[in-house]
CSV table of N, CA and C in Angstrom, one decimal:
chain,number,residue,atom,x,y,z
T,15,MET,N,5.8,10.0,7.4
T,15,MET,CA,5.9,9.4,6.8
T,15,MET,C,5.6,9.0,5.2
T,16,ASN,N,5.4,9.9,4.2
T,16,ASN,CA,5.7,10.0,3.1
T,16,ASN,C,4.7,8.7,1.6
T,17,ILE,N,4.0,9.1,1.7
T,17,ILE,CA,3.5,7.7,0.8
T,17,ILE,C,2.8,7.9,-0.5
T,18,THR,N,4.3,7.8,-0.4
T,18,THR,CA,3.7,7.3,-2.8
T,18,THR,C,3.7,6.2,-3.7
T,19,LYS,N,3.4,6.5,-5.0
T,19,LYS,CA,3.1,5.3,-5.3
T,19,LYS,C,4.8,4.5,-5.4
T,20,ASP,N,5.4,5.8,-5.9
T,20,ASP,CA,6.3,4.6,-5.2
T,20,ASP,C,7.5,4.4,-4.7
T,21,THR,N,6.9,4.5,-3.6
T,21,THR,CA,6.8,3.9,-1.9
T,21,THR,C,6.9,2.8,-1.8
T,22,LYS,N,8.5,1.4,-1.5
T,22,LYS,CA,7.9,0.1,-1.6
T,22,LYS,C,7.1,-0.1,-0.4
T,23,ILE,N,6.2,-1.0,-1.2
T,23,ILE,CA,5.8,-2.0,0.3
T,23,ILE,C,5.8,-2.3,1.5
T,24,SER,N,7.0,-3.2,1.6
T,24,SER,CA,7.4,-2.7,2.5
T,24,SER,C,8.6,-1.6,2.9
T,25,THR,N,8.8,-1.2,3.6
T,25,THR,CA,9.2,0.4,3.5
T,25,THR,C,7.2,0.6,4.5
T,26,ILE,N,6.6,0.3,3.7
T,26,ILE,CA,5.4,1.4,4.6
T,26,ILE,C,4.3,0.0,5.6
T,27,VAL,N,5.1,-1.3,5.3
T,27,VAL,CA,4.8,-2.3,6.2
T,27,VAL,C,5.8,-2.5,7.1
T,28,GLU,N,7.0,-2.7,7.4
T,28,GLU,CA,7.7,-2.3,8.1
T,28,GLU,C,7.7,-0.7,9.0
T,29,ASN,N,7.1,0.2,8.5
T,29,ASN,CA,7.1,1.7,9.6
T,29,ASN,C,5.8,1.9,10.2
T,30,MET,N,4.8,1.2,8.9
T,30,MET,CA,3.4,0.9,9.0
T,30,MET,C,2.5,0.5,9.2
T,31,PRO,N,2.8,-0.3,10.0
T,31,PRO,CA,2.0,-2.0,10.2
T,31,PRO,C,0.8,-2.0,9.7
T,32,GLU,N,0.4,-0.2,11.3
T,32,GLU,CA,-1.3,-1.0,10.6
T,32,GLU,C,-2.1,-0.3,9.6
T,33,ALA,N,-1.4,-0.4,8.9
T,33,ALA,CA,-1.6,-0.1,7.0
T,33,ALA,C,-1.9,-1.1,6.1
T,34,MET,N,-2.2,-2.8,7.2
T,34,MET,CA,-2.0,-3.9,7.1
T,34,MET,C,-3.5,-4.3,6.2
T,35,PRO,N,-4.0,-4.0,6.6
T,35,PRO,CA,-5.7,-4.4,6.4
T,35,PRO,C,-6.6,-3.7,5.2
T,36,MET,N,-5.8,-2.2,5.4
T,36,MET,CA,-5.8,-1.4,4.1
T,36,MET,C,-5.4,-2.4,2.3
T,37,PHE,N,-4.2,-3.2,3.3
T,37,PHE,CA,-3.1,-3.8,1.4
T,37,PHE,C,-4.5,-5.5,1.9
T,38,GLN,N,-5.3,-5.6,2.5
T,38,GLN,CA,-6.0,-6.8,2.5
T,38,GLN,C,-7.1,-6.5,1.6
T,39,GLN,N,-7.4,-5.5,2.2
T,39,GLN,CA,-9.0,-5.0,1.2
T,39,GLN,C,-9.1,-4.3,-0.2
T,40,ILE,N,-8.0,-4.5,-0.6
T,40,ILE,CA,-8.3,-5.3,-2.4
T,40,ILE,C,-7.0,-6.9,-2.4
T,41,GLY,N,-7.4,-7.0,-2.0
T,41,GLY,CA,-6.5,-8.6,-2.1
T,41,GLY,C,-5.6,-8.9,-2.4
T,42,MET,N,-4.8,-7.9,-1.4
T,42,MET,CA,-2.9,-8.3,-1.1
T,42,MET,C,-2.6,-8.9,0.2
T,43,HIS,N,-2.5,-10.2,-0.3
T,43,HIS,CA,-3.6,-10.5,1.6
T,43,HIS,C,-1.2,-11.6,1.2
T,44,CYS,N,-0.7,-10.7,1.2
T,44,CYS,CA,0.9,-12.1,0.7
T,44,CYS,C,1.6,-10.4,0.7
T,45,MET,N,2.0,-10.0,2.1
T,45,MET,CA,2.2,-9.1,2.2
T,45,MET,C,4.2,-9.2,2.5
T,46,GLY,N,4.4,-10.3,2.9
T,46,GLY,CA,6.4,-10.9,3.4
T,46,GLY,C,6.5,-11.8,2.6
T,47,CYS,N,5.9,-12.1,1.1
T,47,CYS,CA,6.2,-12.6,0.0
T,47,CYS,C,6.7,-11.6,-0.1
T,48,ALA,N,7.6,-12.9,-1.2
T,48,ALA,CA,8.6,-11.9,-2.1
T,48,ALA,C,9.1,-10.9,-3.9
T,49,MET,N,7.5,-10.5,-3.8
T,49,MET,CA,7.2,-9.6,-4.7
T,49,MET,C,7.4,-8.5,-3.2
T,50,ALA,N,6.6,-8.9,-2.4
T,50,ALA,CA,6.3,-7.4,-1.7
T,50,ALA,C,8.3,-6.5,-1.1
T,51,SER,N,7.8,-7.9,-1.4
T,51,SER,CA,9.7,-6.8,-0.6
T,51,SER,C,10.1,-6.0,-1.2
T,52,GLY,N,10.3,-5.6,-3.2
T,52,GLY,CA,11.0,-5.1,-4.0
T,52,GLY,C,10.5,-4.7,-4.5
T,53,GLU,N,8.5,-4.2,-4.5
T,53,GLU,CA,7.5,-3.7,-6.0
T,53,GLU,C,7.6,-2.7,-4.5
T,54,THR,N,7.4,-1.8,-6.0
T,54,THR,CA,6.7,-0.2,-5.2
T,54,THR,C,4.8,0.0,-4.9
T,55,LEU,N,4.8,0.7,-4.7
T,55,LEU,CA,3.1,0.4,-4.5
T,55,LEU,C,2.3,0.6,-5.6
T,56,GLU,N,2.6,1.5,-6.9
T,56,GLU,CA,1.9,1.5,-7.4
T,56,GLU,C,1.8,-0.4,-8.4
T,57,GLN,N,3.4,0.0,-8.5
T,57,GLN,CA,3.9,-2.1,-9.1
T,57,GLN,C,2.4,-3.0,-8.6
T,58,ALA,N,2.3,-3.1,-6.9
T,58,ALA,CA,0.9,-3.6,-6.6
T,58,ALA,C,0.2,-3.5,-6.8
T,59,CYS,N,-0.1,-2.2,-7.3
T,59,CYS,CA,-2.0,-1.2,-8.1
T,59,CYS,C,-2.2,-2.2,-8.7
T,60,TYR,N,-1.0,-2.2,-9.9
T,60,TYR,CA,-1.7,-2.4,-11.0
T,60,TYR,C,-1.7,-4.1,-11.0
T,61,ALA,N,-1.0,-4.4,-10.1
T,61,ALA,CA,-0.9,-6.2,-10.6
T,61,ALA,C,-2.2,-6.3,-10.0
T,62,HIS,N,-3.0,-5.9,-8.9
T,62,HIS,CA,-4.3,-7.1,-8.5
T,62,HIS,C,-5.4,-6.0,-9.2
T,63,GLY,N,-4.9,-4.5,-10.2
T,63,GLY,CA,-5.8,-4.5,-10.4
T,63,GLY,C,-6.2,-2.9,-10.4
T,64,VAL,N,-5.9,-2.5,-9.4
T,64,VAL,CA,-6.8,-0.7,-8.8
T,64,VAL,C,-5.8,-0.1,-9.0
T,65,ASP,N,-6.8,0.9,-8.9
T,65,ASP,CA,-6.1,2.5,-9.3
T,65,ASP,C,-4.7,2.7,-8.3
T,66,PRO,N,-4.0,3.2,-9.0
T,66,PRO,CA,-3.0,3.5,-7.3
T,66,PRO,C,-2.5,5.1,-7.0
T,67,GLU,N,-3.3,6.1,-7.4
T,67,GLU,CA,-3.3,7.4,-6.4
T,67,GLU,C,-5.0,6.4,-6.4
T,68,TRP,N,-6.0,6.1,-6.5
T,68,TRP,CA,-6.9,6.3,-5.9
T,68,TRP,C,-6.1,5.7,-3.6
T,69,PHE,N,-5.8,4.0,-4.8
T,69,PHE,CA,-5.5,3.4,-3.5
T,69,PHE,C,-3.9,4.3,-2.1
T,70,VAL,N,-3.5,4.8,-3.2
T,70,VAL,CA,-2.9,6.5,-2.8
T,70,VAL,C,-3.7,7.2,-1.4
T,71,THR,N,-3.9,8.3,-1.8
T,71,THR,CA,-5.7,8.9,-1.4
T,71,THR,C,-5.8,7.9,-0.4
T,72,GLU,N,-6.2,6.7,-0.5
T,72,GLU,CA,-7.6,5.5,0.4
T,72,GLU,C,-6.7,6.2,1.8
T,73,LEU,N,-5.1,5.0,1.7
T,73,LEU,CA,-4.7,4.5,2.9
T,73,LEU,C,-4.0,5.7,3.4
T,74,LYS,N,-3.8,7.2,2.8
T,74,LYS,CA,-3.0,8.1,3.6
T,74,LYS,C,-4.4,8.2,4.3
T,75,ALA,N,-5.7,8.3,3.9
T,75,ALA,CA,-7.0,8.6,4.6
T,75,ALA,C,-7.7,7.7,6.3
T,76,PHE,N,-7.1,6.4,5.7
T,76,PHE,CA,-6.6,5.3,6.4
T,76,PHE,C,-6.0,6.2,7.9
T,77,LEU,N,-4.8,5.7,7.6
T,77,LEU,CA,-3.9,6.2,8.8
T,77,LEU,C,-4.2,7.0,8.7
T,78,LEU,N,-4.6,8.2,9.1
T,78,LEU,CA,-5.5,9.2,9.4
T,78,LEU,C,-6.6,9.1,10.5
T,79,MET,N,-6.5,7.9,10.4
T,79,MET,CA,-7.7,7.5,10.8
T,79,MET,C,-7.4,6.7,12.0
T,80,GLU,N,-6.2,6.6,11.9
T,80,GLU,CA,-5.6,5.0,12.7
T,80,GLU,C,-4.9,6.0,14.1
Protein backbone atom coordinates (compact mmCIF):
# COMPACT_ATOMS: atom_id res chain seq x y z
CA MET A 1 0.00 0.00 0.00
CA ASN A 2 1.34 3.42 -0.94
CA ILE A 3 0.78 5.90 1.88
CA THR A 4 0.80 9.61 1.11
CA LYS A 5 -0.41 12.68 2.96
CA ASP A 6 -3.62 12.38 0.88
CA THR A 7 -4.39 8.83 2.07
CA LYS A 8 -7.47 8.62 4.26
CA ILE A 9 -6.81 7.48 7.81
CA SER A 10 -9.62 4.95 7.57
CA THR A 11 -7.92 3.36 4.55
CA ILE A 12 -4.64 3.02 6.42
CA VAL A 13 -6.27 1.55 9.53
CA GLU A 14 -8.41 -0.89 7.54
CA ASN A 15 -5.49 -2.13 5.44
CA MET A 16 -2.66 -1.83 7.95
CA PRO A 17 -3.98 -2.01 11.53
CA GLU A 18 -0.39 -2.46 12.69
CA ALA A 19 0.01 1.30 12.02
CA MET A 20 -2.20 2.18 15.01
CA PRO A 21 0.68 2.64 17.52
CA MET A 22 2.19 5.39 15.36
CA PHE A 23 -1.09 7.29 15.32
CA GLN A 24 -1.46 6.87 19.06
CA GLN A 25 2.12 8.01 19.65
CA ILE A 26 1.30 11.47 18.26
CA GLY A 27 -2.03 11.77 20.06
CA MET A 28 -4.44 10.36 17.49
CA HIS A 29 -6.39 8.10 19.80
CA CYS A 30 -9.84 8.21 18.21
CA MET A 31 -9.18 6.14 15.12
CA GLY A 32 -12.79 5.00 14.99
CA CYS A 33 -14.32 8.47 15.35
CA ALA A 34 -16.39 10.05 12.60
CA MET A 35 -13.66 12.53 11.67
CA ALA A 36 -11.06 9.80 11.16
CA SER A 37 -13.19 8.02 8.58
CA GLY A 38 -13.11 10.96 6.18
CA GLU A 39 -9.88 12.74 7.11
CA THR A 40 -6.71 12.51 5.11
CA LEU A 41 -3.43 11.92 6.86
CA GLU A 42 -2.48 15.53 6.16
CA GLN A 43 -5.69 16.90 7.72
CA ALA A 44 -5.29 14.77 10.83
CA CYS A 45 -1.65 15.75 11.23
CA TYR A 46 -2.47 19.45 11.05
CA ALA A 47 -5.28 18.97 13.57
CA HIS A 48 -2.77 17.39 15.97
CA GLY A 49 0.10 19.82 15.33
CA VAL A 50 2.26 17.31 13.45
CA ASP A 51 4.13 17.90 10.21
CA PRO A 52 2.47 15.58 7.66
CA GLU A 53 5.64 15.03 5.60
CA TRP A 54 7.54 13.97 8.73
CA PHE A 55 4.73 11.67 9.84
CA VAL A 56 4.43 9.95 6.44
CA THR A 57 8.16 9.25 6.51
CA GLU A 58 8.04 7.96 10.09
CA LEU A 59 4.94 5.86 9.44
CA LYS A 60 6.50 4.20 6.40
CA ALA A 61 9.68 3.45 8.34
CA PHE A 62 7.67 2.01 11.21
CA LEU A 63 5.65 -0.23 8.92
CA LEU A 64 8.80 -1.57 7.28
CA MET A 65 10.05 -2.57 10.73
CA GLU A 66 6.86 -4.48 11.55
